[in-house]
PDB file of C-alpha atoms in Angstrom:
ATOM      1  CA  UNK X   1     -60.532  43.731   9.951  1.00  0.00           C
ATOM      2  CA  UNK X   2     -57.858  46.707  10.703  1.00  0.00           C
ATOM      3  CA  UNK X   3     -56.352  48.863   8.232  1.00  0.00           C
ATOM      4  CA  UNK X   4     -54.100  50.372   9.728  1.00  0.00           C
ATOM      5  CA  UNK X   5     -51.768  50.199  12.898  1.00  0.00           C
ATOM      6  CA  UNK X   6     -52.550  51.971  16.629  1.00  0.00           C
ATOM      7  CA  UNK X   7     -50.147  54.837  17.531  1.00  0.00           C
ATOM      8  CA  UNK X   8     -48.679  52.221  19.834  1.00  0.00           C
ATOM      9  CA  UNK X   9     -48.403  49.903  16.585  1.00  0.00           C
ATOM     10  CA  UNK X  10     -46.491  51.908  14.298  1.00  0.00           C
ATOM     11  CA  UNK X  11     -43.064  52.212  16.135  1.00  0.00           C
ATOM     12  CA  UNK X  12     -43.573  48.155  15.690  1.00  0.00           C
ATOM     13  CA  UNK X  13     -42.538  45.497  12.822  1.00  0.00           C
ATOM     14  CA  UNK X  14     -44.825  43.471  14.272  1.00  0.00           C
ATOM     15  CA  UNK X  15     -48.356  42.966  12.803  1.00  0.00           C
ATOM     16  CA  UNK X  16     -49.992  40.049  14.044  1.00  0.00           C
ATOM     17  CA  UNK X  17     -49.107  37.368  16.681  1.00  0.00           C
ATOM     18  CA  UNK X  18     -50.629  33.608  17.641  1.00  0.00           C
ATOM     19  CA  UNK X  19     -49.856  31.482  20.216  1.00  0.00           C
ATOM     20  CA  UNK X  20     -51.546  27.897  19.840  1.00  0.00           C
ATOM     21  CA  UNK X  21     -53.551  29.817  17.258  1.00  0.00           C
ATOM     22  CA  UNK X  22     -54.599  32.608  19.979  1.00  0.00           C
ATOM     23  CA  UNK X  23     -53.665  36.597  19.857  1.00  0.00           C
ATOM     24  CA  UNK X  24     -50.665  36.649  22.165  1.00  0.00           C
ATOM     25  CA  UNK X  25     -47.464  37.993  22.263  1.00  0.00           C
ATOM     26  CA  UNK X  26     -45.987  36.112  25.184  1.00  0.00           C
ATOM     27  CA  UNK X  27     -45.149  32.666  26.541  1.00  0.00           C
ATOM     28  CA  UNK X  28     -44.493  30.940  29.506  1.00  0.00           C
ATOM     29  CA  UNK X  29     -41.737  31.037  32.131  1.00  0.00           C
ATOM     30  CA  UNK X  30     -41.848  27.214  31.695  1.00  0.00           C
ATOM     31  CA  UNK X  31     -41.646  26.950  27.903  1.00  0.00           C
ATOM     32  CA  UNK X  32     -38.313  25.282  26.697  1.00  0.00           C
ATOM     33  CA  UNK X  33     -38.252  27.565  23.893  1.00  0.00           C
ATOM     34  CA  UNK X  34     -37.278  30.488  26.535  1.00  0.00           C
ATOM     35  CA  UNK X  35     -35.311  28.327  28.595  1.00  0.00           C
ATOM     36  CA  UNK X  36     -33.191  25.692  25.975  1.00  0.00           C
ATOM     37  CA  UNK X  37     -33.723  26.870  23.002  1.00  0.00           C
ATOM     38  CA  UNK X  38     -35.382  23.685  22.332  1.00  0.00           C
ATOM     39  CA  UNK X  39     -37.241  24.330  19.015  1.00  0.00           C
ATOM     40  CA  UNK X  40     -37.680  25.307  15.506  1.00  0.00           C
ATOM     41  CA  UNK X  41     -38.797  27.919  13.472  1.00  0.00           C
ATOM     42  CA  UNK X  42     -38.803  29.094   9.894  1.00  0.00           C
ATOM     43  CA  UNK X  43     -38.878  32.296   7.975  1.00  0.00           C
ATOM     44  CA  UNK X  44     -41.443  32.705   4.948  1.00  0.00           C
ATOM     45  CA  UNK X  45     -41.755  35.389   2.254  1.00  0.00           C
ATOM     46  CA  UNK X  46     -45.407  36.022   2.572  1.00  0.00           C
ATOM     47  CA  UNK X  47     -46.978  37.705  -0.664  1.00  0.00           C
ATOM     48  CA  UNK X  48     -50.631  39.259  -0.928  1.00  0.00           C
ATOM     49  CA  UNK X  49     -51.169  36.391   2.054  1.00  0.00           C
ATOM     50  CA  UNK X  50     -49.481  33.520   0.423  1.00  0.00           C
ATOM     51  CA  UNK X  51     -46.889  31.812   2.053  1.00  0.00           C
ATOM     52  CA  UNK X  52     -43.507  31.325  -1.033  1.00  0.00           C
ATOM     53  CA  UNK X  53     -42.224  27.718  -0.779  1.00  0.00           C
ATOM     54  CA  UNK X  54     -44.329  26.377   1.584  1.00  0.00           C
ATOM     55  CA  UNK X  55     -43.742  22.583   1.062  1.00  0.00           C
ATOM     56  CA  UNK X  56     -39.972  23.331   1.135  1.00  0.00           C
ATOM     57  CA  UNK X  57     -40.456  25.364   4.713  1.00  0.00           C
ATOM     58  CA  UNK X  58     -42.710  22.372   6.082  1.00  0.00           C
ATOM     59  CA  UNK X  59     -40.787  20.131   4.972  1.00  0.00           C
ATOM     60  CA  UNK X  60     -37.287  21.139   6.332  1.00  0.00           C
ATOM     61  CA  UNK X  61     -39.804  21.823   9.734  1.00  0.00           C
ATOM     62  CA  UNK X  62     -40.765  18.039   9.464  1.00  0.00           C
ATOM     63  CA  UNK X  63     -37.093  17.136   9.085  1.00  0.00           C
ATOM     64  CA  UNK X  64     -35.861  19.064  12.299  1.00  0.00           C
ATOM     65  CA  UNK X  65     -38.972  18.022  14.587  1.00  0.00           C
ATOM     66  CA  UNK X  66     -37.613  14.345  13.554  1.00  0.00           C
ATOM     67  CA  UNK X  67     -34.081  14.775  14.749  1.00  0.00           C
ATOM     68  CA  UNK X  68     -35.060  17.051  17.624  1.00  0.00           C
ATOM     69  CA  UNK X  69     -37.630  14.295  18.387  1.00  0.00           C
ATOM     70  CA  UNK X  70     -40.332  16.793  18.620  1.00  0.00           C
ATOM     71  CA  UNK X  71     -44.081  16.060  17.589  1.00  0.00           C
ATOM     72  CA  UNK X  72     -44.730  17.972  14.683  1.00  0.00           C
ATOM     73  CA  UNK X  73     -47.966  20.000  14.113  1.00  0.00           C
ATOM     74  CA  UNK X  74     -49.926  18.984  11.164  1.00  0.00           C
ATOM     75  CA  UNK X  75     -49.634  21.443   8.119  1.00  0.00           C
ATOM     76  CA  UNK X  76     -53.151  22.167   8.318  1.00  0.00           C
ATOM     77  CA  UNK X  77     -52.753  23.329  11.962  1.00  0.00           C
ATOM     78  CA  UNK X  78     -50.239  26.116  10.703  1.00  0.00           C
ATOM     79  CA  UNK X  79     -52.418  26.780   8.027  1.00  0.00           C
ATOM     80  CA  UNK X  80     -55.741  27.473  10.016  1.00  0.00           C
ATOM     81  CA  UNK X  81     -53.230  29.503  12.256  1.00  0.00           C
ATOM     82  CA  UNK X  82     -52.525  31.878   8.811  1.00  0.00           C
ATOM     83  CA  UNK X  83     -55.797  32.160   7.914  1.00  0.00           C
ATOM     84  CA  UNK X  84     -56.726  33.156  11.852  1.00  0.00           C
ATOM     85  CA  UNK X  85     -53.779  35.714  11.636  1.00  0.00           C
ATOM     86  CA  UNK X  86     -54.490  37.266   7.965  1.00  0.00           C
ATOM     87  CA  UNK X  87     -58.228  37.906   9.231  1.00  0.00           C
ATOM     88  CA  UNK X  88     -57.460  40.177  11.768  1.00  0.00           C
ATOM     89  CA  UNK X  89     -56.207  42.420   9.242  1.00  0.00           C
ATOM     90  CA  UNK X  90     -55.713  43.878   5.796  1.00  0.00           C
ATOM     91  CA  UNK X  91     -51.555  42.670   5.252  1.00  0.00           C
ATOM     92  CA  UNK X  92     -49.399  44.915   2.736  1.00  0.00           C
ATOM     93  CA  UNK X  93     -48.693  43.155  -0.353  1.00  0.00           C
ATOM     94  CA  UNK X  94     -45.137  41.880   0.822  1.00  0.00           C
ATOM     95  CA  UNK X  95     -44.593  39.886   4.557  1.00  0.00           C
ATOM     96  CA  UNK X  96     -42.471  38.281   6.828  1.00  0.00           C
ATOM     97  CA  UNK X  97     -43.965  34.989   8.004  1.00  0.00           C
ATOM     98  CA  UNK X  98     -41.866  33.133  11.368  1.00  0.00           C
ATOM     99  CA  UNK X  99     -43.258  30.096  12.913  1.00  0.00           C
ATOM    100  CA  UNK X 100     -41.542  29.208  16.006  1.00  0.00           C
ATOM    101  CA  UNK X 101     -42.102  25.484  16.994  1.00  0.00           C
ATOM    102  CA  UNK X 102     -40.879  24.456  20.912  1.00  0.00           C
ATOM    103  CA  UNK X 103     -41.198  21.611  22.413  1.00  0.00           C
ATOM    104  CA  UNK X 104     -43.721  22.544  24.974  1.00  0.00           C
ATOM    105  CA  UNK X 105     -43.429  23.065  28.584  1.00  0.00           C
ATOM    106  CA  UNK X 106     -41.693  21.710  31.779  1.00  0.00           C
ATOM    107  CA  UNK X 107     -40.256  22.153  34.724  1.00  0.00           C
ATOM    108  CA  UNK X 108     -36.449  22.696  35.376  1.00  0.00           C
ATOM    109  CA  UNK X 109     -33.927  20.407  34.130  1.00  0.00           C
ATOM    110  CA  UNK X 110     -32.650  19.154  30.503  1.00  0.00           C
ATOM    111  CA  UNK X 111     -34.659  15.910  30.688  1.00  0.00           C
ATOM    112  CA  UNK X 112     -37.792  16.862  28.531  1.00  0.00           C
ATOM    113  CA  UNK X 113     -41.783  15.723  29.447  1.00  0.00           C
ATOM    114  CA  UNK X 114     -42.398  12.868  27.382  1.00  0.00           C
ATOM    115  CA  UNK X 115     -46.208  14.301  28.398  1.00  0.00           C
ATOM    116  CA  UNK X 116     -45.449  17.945  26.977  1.00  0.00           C
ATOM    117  CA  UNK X 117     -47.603  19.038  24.059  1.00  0.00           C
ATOM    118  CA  UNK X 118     -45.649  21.659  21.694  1.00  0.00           C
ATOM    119  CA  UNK X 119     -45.616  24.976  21.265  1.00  0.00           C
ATOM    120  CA  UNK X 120     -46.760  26.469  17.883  1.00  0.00           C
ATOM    121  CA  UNK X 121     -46.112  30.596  17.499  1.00  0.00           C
ATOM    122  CA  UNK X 122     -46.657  32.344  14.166  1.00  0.00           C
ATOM    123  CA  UNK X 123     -46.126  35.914  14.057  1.00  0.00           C
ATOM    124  CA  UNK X 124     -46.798  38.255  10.847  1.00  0.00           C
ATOM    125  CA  UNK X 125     -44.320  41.343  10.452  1.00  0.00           C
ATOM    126  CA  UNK X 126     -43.665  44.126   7.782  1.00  0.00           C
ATOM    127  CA  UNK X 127     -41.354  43.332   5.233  1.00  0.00           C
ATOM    128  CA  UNK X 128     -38.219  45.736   5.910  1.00  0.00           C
ATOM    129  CA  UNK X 129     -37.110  48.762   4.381  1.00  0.00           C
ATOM    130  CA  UNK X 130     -33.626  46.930   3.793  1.00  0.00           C
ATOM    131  CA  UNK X 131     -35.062  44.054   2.434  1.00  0.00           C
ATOM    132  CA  UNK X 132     -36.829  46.131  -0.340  1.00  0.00           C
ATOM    133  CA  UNK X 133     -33.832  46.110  -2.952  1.00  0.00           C
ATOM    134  CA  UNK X 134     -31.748  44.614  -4.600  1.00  0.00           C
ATOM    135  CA  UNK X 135     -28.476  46.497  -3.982  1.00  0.00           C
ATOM    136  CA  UNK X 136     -25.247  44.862  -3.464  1.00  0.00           C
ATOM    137  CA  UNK X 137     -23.868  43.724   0.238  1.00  0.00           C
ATOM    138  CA  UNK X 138     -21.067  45.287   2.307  1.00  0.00           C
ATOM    139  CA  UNK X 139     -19.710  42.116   3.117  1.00  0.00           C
ATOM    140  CA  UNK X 140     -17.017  41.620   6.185  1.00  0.00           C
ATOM    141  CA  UNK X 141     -15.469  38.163   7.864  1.00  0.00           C
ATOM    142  CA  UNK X 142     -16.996  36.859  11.694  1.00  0.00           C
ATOM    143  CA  UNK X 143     -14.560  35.993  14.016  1.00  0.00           C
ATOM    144  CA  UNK X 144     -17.019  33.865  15.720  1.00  0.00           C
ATOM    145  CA  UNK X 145     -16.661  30.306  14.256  1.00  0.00           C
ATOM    146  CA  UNK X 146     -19.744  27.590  13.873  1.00  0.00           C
ATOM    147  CA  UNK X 147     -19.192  24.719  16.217  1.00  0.00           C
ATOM    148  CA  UNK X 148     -19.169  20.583  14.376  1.00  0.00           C
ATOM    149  CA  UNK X 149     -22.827  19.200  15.266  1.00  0.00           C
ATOM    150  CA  UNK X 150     -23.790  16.494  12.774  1.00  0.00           C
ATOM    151  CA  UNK X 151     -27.220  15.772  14.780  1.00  0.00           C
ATOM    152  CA  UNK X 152     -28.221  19.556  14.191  1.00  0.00           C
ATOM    153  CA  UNK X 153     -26.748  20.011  10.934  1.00  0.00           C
ATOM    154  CA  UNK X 154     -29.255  21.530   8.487  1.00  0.00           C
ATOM    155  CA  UNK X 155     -32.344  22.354  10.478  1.00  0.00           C
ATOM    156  CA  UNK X 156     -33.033  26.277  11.962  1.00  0.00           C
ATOM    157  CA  UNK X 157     -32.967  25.232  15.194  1.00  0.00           C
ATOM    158  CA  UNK X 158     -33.651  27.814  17.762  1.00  0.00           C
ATOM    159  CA  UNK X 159     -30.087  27.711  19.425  1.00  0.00           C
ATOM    160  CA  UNK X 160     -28.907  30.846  17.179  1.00  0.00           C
ATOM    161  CA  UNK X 161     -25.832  32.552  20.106  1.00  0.00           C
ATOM    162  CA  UNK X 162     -23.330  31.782  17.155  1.00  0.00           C
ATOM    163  CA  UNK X 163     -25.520  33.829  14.504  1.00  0.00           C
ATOM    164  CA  UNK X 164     -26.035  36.179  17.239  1.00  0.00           C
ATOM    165  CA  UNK X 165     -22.553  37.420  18.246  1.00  0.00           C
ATOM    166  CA  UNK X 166     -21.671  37.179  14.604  1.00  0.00           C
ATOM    167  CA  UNK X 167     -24.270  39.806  13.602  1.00  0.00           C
ATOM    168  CA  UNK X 168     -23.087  41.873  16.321  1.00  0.00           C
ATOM    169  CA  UNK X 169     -19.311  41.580  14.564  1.00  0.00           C
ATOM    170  CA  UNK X 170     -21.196  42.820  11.204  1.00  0.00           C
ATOM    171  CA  UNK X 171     -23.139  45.434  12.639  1.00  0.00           C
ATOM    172  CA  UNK X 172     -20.120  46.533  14.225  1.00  0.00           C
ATOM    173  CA  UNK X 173     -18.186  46.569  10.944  1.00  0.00           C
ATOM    174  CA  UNK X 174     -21.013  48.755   9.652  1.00  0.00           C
ATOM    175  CA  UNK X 175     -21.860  45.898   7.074  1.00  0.00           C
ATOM    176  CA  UNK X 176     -24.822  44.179   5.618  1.00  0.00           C
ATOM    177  CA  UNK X 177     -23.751  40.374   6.075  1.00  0.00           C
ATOM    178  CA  UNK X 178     -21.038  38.689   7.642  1.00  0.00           C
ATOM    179  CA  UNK X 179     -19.158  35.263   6.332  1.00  0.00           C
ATOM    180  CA  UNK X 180     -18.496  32.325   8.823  1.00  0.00           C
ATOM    181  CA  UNK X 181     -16.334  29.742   9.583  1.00  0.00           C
ATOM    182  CA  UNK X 182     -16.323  26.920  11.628  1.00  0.00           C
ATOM    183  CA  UNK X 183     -13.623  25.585  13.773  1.00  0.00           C
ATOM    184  CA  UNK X 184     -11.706  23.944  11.377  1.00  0.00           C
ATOM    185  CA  UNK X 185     -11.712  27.638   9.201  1.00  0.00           C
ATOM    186  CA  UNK X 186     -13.598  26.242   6.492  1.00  0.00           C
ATOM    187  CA  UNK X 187     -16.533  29.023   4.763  1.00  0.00           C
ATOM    188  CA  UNK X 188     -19.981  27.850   6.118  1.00  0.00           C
ATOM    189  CA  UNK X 189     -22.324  30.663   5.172  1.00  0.00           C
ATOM    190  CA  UNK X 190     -23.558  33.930   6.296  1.00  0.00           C
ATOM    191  CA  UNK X 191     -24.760  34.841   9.576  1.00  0.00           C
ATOM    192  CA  UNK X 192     -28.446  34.408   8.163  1.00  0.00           C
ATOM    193  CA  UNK X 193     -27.893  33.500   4.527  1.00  0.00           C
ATOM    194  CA  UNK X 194     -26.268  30.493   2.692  1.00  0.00           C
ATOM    195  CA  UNK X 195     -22.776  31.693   0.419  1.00  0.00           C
ATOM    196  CA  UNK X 196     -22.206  31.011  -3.076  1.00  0.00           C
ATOM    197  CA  UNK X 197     -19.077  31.802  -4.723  1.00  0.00           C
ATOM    198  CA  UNK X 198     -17.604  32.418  -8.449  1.00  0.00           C
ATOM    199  CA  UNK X 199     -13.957  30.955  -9.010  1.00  0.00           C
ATOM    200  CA  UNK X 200     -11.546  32.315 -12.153  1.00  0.00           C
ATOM    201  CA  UNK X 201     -11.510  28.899 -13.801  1.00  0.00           C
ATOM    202  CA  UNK X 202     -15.670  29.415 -14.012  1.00  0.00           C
ATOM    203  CA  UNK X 203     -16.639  27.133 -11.059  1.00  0.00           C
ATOM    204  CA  UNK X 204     -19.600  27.586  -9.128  1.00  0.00           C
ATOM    205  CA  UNK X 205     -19.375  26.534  -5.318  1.00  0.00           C
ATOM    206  CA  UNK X 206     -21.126  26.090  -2.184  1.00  0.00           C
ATOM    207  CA  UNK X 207     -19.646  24.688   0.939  1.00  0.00           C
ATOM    208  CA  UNK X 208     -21.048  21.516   1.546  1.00  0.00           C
ATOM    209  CA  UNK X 209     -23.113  21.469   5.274  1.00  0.00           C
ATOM    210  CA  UNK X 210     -21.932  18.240   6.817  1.00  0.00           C
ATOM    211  CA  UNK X 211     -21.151  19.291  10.608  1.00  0.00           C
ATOM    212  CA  UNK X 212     -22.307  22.451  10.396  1.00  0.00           C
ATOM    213  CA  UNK X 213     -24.870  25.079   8.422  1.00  0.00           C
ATOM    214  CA  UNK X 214     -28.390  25.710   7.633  1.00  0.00           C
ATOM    215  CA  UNK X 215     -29.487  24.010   4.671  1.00  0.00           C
ATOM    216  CA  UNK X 216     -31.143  26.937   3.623  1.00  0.00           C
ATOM    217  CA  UNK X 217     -34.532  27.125   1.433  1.00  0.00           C
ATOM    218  CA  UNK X 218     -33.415  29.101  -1.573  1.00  0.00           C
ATOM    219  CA  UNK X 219     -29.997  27.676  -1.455  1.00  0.00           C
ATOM    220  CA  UNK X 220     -31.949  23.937  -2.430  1.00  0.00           C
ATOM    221  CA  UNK X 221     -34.171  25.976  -5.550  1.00  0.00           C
ATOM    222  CA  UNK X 222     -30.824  27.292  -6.931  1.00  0.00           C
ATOM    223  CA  UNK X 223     -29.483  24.285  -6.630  1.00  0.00           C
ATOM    224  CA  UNK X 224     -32.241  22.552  -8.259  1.00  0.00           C
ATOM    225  CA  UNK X 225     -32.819  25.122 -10.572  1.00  0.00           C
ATOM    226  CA  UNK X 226     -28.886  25.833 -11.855  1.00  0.00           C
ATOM    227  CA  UNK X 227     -29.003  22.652 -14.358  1.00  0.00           C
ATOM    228  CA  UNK X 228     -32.003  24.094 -16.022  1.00  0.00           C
ATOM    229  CA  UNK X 229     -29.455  27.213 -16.532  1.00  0.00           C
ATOM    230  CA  UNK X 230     -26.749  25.581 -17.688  1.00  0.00           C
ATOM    231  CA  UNK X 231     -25.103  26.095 -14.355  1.00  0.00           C
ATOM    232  CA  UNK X 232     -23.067  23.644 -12.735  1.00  0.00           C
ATOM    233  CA  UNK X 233     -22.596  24.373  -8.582  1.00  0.00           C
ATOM    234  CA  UNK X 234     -20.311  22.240  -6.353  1.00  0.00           C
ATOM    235  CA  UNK X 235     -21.051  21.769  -3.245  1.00  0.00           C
ATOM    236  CA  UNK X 236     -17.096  21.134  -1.477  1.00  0.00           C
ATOM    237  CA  UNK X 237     -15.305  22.322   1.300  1.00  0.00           C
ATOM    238  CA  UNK X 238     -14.208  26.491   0.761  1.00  0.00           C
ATOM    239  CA  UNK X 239     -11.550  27.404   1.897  1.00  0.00           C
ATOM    240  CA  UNK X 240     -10.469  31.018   3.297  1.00  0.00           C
ATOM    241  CA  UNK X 241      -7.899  31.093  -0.075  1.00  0.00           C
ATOM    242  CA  UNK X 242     -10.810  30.650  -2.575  1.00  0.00           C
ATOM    243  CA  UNK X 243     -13.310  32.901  -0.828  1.00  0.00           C
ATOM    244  CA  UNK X 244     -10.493  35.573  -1.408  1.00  0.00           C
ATOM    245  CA  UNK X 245      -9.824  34.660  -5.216  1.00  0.00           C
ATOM    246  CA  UNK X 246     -13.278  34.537  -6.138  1.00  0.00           C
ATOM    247  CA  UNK X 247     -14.806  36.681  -8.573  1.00  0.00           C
ATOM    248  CA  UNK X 248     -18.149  36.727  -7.057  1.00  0.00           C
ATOM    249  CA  UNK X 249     -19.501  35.882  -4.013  1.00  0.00           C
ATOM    250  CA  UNK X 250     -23.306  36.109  -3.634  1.00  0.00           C
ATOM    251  CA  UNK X 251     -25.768  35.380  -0.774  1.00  0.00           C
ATOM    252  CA  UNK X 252     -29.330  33.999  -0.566  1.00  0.00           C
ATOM    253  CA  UNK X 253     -31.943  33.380   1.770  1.00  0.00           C
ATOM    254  CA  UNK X 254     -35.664  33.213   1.897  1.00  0.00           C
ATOM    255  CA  UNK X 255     -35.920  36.901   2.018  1.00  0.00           C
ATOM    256  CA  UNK X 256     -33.227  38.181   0.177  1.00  0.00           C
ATOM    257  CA  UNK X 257     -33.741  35.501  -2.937  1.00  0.00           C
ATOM    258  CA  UNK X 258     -30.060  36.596  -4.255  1.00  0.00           C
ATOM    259  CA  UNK X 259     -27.908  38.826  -3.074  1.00  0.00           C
ATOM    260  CA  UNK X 260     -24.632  39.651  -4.618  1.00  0.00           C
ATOM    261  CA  UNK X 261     -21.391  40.819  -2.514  1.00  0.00           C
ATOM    262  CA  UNK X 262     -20.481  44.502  -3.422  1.00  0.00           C
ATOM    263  CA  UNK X 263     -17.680  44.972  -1.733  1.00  0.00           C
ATOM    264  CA  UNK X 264     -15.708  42.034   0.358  1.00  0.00           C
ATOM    265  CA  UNK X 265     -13.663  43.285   3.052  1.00  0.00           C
ATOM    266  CA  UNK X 266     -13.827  46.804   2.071  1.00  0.00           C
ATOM    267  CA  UNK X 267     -12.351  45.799  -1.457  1.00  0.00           C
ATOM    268  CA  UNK X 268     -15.070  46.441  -4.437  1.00  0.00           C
ATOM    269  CA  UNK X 269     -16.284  43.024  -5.902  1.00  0.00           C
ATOM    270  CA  UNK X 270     -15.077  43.121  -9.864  1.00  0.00           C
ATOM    271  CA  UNK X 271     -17.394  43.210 -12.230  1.00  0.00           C
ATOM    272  CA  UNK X 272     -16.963  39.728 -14.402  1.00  0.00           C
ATOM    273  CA  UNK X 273     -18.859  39.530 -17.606  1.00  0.00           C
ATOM    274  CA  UNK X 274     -19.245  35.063 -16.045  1.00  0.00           C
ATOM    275  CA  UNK X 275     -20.498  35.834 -12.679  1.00  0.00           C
ATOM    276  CA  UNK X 276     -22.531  39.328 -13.925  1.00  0.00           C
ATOM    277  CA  UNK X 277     -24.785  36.523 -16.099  1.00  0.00           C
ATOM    278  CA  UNK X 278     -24.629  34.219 -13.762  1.00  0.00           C
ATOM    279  CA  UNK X 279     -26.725  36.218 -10.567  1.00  0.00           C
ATOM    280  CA  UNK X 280     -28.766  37.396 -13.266  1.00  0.00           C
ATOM    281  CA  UNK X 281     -29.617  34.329 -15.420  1.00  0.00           C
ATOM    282  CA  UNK X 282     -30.581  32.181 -11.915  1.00  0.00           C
ATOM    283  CA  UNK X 283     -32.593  35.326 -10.970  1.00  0.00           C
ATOM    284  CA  UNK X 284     -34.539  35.775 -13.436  1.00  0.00           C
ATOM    285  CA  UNK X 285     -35.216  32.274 -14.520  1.00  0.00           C
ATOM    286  CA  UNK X 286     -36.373  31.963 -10.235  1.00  0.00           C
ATOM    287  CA  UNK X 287     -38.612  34.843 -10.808  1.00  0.00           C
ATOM    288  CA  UNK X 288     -39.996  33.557 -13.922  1.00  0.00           C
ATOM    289  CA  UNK X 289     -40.941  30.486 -12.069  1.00  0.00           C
ATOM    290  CA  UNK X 290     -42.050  32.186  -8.968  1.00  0.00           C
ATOM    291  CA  UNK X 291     -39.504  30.806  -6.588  1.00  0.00           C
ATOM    292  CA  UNK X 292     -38.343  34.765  -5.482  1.00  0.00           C
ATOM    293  CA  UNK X 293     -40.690  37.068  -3.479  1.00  0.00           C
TER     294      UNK X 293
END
């Protein structure tokens, strides 16, 4: 087991990589994944070597191999994959966990091979340095907008261009997230986080993902979870007018847990005695039942 990273390994996130539960950090010229973007993959907090919400990551895995129509591994194949990865060496106490899932290889051409066998990748990083706290977001708008898909809505597909020119607007803006829209200019989420938002007359929203969105892991636990708060949280169509009136906006994501908005557009985010007990109340009762990393 290795304690500590190469030369060569320490200008690197990266600590461990599988392919079909092998060391490898590459994959074919023929693999869909490369060439469609026909796949999956999910992001796990990994802490002292244990996967966070693993049934909820599976599951939403399951769900997108069924509407992609893509065989999906059995949980004990990821899981044998983990163990493989976590004994060839000593993780820090807090990691990123991605599985990647394609649909296999073929030759050119949309039409998949009914014959292909998938894909599985799982690849172990550090946990990063911006990751690490708790500090309010610089938050700016995406011009990009989220195209109206119901057969994708949901899953984390691996067809990401939209997220990807919209983190170039953010990292542009000098900002820590970005908020999008789809086409029809209603809120959808981040650019790699589900949005919550605050209103005056105390109501707690989320946009509702019909044609569009990831149905994000920690957005379903504080949903679940707000009732046992005393919360009530809508999920409705936002518009651009109430993401401007509200009194908090706040982010969350599998990494993150909950992130509140600091500043919206350059403006500061008020501080309101509601939504000031409201990030903390979900937060702590999620960390009391060991939902947050």
């Amino acid at each position: 087991m290795i304690d500590s990273l190469s030369p060569h390994e320490s200008n690197s996130n990266q600590l461990v990589a599988l392919v079909n539960g092998r060391p490898s950090t590459t994959l074919s010229i023929l693999d869909r994944a490369a060439a469609y973007g026909d796949g999956l993959f999910e992001t796990v907090a990994l802490v002292d070597g244990q996967p966070q919400n693993w049934v909820r990551h599976y599951r939403r895995l399951a769900r997108g191999c069924a509407q992609l129509f893509i065989d999906c591994p059995r949980e004990e194949l990821w899981q044998n994959d983990l163990d493989r990865a976590i004994a060839l060496r000593t993780l820090p106490k807090l990691a990123i966990l991605k599985l990647t899932l394609s649909r296999g290889e073929s030759q050119r051409g949309y039409a998949p091979d009914p014959a292909a066998s998938p894909t599985r990748v799982l690849q172990l990083s550090r946990w990063p340095i911006s990751i690490a706290n708790d500090l309010p977001l610089t938050v700016t708008e995406c011009s990009t907008r989220l195209g109206l898909n119901r057969a994708l809505v949901g899953i984390k597909h691996l067809n990401r261009l939209e997220q990807v020119l919209g983190a170039r607007e953010v990292l542009h803006a000098k900002a820590d997230e970005g908020i999008m829209f789809d086409v029809k200019d209603r809120v959808i989420s981040g650019t790699r986080s589900n949005i919550f938002i605050v209103l005056a007359d105390h109501r707690v929203c989320t946009p509702l993902l019909e044609e569009s969105g990831v149905a994000g892991i920690m957005r379903e636990i504080v949903l679940e979870q707000s009732a046992v708060c005393g919360i009530t949280i809508q999920e409705t169509a936002i518009s651009r007018t109430d993401l401007r009136l509200a009194e908090e906006i706040f982010f969350t994501n599998s990494l993150w847990g909950i992130r509140p908005a600091g500043t919206y557009l350059q403006a500061r985010q008020g501080t309101r005695t509601l939504s000031s007990r409201l990030g903390t109340s979900l937060r702590a009762h999620l960390q009391q039942r060991q939902l947050l990393p």
